[in-house]
PDB file of C-alpha atoms in Angstrom:
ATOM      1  CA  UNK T   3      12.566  -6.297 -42.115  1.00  0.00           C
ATOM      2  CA  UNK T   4      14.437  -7.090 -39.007  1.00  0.00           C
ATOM      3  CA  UNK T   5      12.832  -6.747 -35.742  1.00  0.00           C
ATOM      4  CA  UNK T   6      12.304  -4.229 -32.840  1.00  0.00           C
ATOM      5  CA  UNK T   7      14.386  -4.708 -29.622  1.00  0.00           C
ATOM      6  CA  UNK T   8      12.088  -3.807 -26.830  1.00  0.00           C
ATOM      7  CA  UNK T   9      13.425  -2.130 -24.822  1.00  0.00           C
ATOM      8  CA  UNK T  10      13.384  -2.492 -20.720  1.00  0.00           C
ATOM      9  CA  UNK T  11      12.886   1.079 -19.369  1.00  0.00           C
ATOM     10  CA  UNK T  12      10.984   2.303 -16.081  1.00  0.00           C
ATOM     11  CA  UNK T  13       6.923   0.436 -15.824  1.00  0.00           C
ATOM     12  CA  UNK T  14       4.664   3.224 -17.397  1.00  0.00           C
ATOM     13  CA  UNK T  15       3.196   6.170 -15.169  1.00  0.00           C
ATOM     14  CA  UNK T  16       0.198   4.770 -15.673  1.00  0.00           C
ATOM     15  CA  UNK T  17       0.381   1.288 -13.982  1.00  0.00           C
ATOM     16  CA  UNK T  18       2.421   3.159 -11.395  1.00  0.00           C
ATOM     17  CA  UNK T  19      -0.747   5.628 -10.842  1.00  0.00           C
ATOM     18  CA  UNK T  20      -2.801   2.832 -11.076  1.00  0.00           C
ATOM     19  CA  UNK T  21      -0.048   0.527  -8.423  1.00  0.00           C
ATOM     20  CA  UNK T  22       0.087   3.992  -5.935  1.00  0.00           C
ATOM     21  CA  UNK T  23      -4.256   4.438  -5.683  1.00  0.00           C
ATOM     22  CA  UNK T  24      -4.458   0.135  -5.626  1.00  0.00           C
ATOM     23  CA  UNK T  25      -1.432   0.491  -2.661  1.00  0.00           C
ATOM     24  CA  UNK T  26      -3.326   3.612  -0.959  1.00  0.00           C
ATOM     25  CA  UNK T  27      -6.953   1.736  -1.133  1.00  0.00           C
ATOM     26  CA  UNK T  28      -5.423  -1.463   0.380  1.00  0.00           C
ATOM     27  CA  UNK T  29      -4.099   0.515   3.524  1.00  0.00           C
ATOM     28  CA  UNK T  30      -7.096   2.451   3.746  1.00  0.00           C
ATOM     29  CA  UNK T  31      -9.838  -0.299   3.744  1.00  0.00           C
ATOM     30  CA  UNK T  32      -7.807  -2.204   6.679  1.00  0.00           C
ATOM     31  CA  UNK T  33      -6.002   0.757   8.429  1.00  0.00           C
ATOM     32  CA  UNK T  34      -5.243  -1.663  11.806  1.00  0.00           C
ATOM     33  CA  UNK T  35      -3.141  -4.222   9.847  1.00  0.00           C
ATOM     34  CA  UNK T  36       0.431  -4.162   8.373  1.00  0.00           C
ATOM     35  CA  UNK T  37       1.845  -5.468   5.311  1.00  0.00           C
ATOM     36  CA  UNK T  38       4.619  -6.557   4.526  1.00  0.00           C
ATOM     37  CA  UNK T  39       5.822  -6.075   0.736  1.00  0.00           C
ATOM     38  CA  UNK T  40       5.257  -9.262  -0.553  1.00  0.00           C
ATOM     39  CA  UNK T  41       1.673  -9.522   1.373  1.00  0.00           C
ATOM     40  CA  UNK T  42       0.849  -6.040  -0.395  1.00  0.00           C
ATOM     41  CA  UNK T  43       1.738  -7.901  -4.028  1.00  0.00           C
ATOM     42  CA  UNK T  44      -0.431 -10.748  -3.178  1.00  0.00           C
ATOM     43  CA  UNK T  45      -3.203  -8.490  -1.913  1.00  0.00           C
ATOM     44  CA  UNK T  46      -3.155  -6.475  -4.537  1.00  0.00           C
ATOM     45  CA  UNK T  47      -2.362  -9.346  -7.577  1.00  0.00           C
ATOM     46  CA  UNK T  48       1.066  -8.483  -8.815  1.00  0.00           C
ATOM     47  CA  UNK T  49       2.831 -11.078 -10.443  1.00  0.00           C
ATOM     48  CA  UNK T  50       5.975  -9.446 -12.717  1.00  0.00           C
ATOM     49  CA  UNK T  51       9.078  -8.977 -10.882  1.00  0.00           C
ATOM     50  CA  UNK T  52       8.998  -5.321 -12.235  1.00  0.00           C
ATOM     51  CA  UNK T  53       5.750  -4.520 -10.823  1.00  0.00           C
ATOM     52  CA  UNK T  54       6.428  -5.695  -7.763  1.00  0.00           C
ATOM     53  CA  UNK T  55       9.793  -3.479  -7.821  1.00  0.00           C
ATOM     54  CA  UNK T  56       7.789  -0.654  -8.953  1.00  0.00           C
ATOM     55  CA  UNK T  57       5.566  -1.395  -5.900  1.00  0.00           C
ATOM     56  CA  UNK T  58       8.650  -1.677  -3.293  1.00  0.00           C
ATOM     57  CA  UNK T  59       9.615   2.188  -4.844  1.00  0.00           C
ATOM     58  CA  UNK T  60       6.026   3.305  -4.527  1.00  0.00           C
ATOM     59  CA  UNK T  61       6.140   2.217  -0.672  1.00  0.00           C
ATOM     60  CA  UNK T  62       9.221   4.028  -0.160  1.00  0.00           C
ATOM     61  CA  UNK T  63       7.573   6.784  -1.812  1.00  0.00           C
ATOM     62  CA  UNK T  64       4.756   7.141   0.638  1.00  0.00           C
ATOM     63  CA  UNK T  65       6.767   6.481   3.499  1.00  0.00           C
ATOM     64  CA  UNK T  66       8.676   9.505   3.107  1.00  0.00           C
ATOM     65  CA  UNK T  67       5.827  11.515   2.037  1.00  0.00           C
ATOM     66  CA  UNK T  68       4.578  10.777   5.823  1.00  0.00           C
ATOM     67  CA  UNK T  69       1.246   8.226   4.407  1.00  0.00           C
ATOM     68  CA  UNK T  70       2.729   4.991   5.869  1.00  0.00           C
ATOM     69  CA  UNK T  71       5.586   4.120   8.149  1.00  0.00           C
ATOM     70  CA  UNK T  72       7.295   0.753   8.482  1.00  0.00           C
ATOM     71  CA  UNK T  73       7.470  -0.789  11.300  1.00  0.00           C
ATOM     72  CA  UNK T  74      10.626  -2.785  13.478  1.00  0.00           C
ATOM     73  CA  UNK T  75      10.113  -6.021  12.187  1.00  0.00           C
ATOM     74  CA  UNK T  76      10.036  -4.384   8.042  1.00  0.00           C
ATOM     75  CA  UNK T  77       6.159  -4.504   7.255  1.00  0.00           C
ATOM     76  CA  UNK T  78       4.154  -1.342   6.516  1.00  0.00           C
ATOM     77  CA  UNK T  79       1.128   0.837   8.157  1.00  0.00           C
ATOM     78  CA  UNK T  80      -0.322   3.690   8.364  1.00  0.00           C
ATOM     79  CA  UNK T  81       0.382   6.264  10.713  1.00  0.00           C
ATOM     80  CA  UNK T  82      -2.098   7.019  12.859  1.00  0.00           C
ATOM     81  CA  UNK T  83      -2.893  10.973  13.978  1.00  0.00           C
ATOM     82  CA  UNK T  84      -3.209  10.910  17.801  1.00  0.00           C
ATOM     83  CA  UNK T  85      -5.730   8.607  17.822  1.00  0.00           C
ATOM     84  CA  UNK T  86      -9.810   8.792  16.666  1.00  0.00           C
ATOM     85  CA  UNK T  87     -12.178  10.261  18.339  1.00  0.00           C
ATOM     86  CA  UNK T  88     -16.155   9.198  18.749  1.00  0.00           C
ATOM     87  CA  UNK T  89     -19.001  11.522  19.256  1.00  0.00           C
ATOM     88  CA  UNK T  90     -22.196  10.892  20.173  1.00  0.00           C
ATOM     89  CA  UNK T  91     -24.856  10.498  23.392  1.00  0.00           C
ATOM     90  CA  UNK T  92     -23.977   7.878  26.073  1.00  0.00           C
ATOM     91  CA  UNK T  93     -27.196   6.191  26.830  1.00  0.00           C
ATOM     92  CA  UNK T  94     -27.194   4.752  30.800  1.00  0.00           C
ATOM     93  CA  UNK T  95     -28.958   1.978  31.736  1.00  0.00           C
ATOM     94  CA  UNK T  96     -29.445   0.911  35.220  1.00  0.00           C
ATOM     95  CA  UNK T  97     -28.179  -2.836  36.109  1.00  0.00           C
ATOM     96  CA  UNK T  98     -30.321  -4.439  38.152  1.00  0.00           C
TER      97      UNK T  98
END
């Protein structure tokens, strides 16, 4: 019997689901801070070259889907949507 060549084709759709919701959930926990790529592969635990290639694609991907934006000096964050707004009662106390 001789053996199988594997073959080196695109990372499954699963781990790139599973890459996309990990990438999503990291910016969405800290939304103040920016990444850059290799921070987001430490953050997130990717060791493989191809997963962290897979990763670099899935950032483009969201960029130009409007999620994130990269910033001047190349790191990544989310864009922000005119700013957040707090409701609620002031209470006033008098300083004496």
């Amino acid at each position: 019997m001789s053996k199988r060549k594997k073959t080196k084709g695109s990372p499954d759709k699963s781990i790139i689901g599973k890459l996309k919701s990990s990438i999503i959930e990291l910016f969405d926990n800290n939304p103040d801070k920016a990444y850059s790529i290799k921070q987001i592969g430490k953050k997130i635990g990717l060791k493989k070259r191809d997963d962290i290639k897979a990763a670099t694609f899935i950032l483009f991907e969201l960029e130009e889907s409007g999620k994130i934006q990269e910033l001047s000096n190349g790191a990544y964050a989310t864009k922000r949507s005119g700013g957040s707004q707090t409701t609620g009662i002031v209470d006033h106390v008098n300083a004496r």
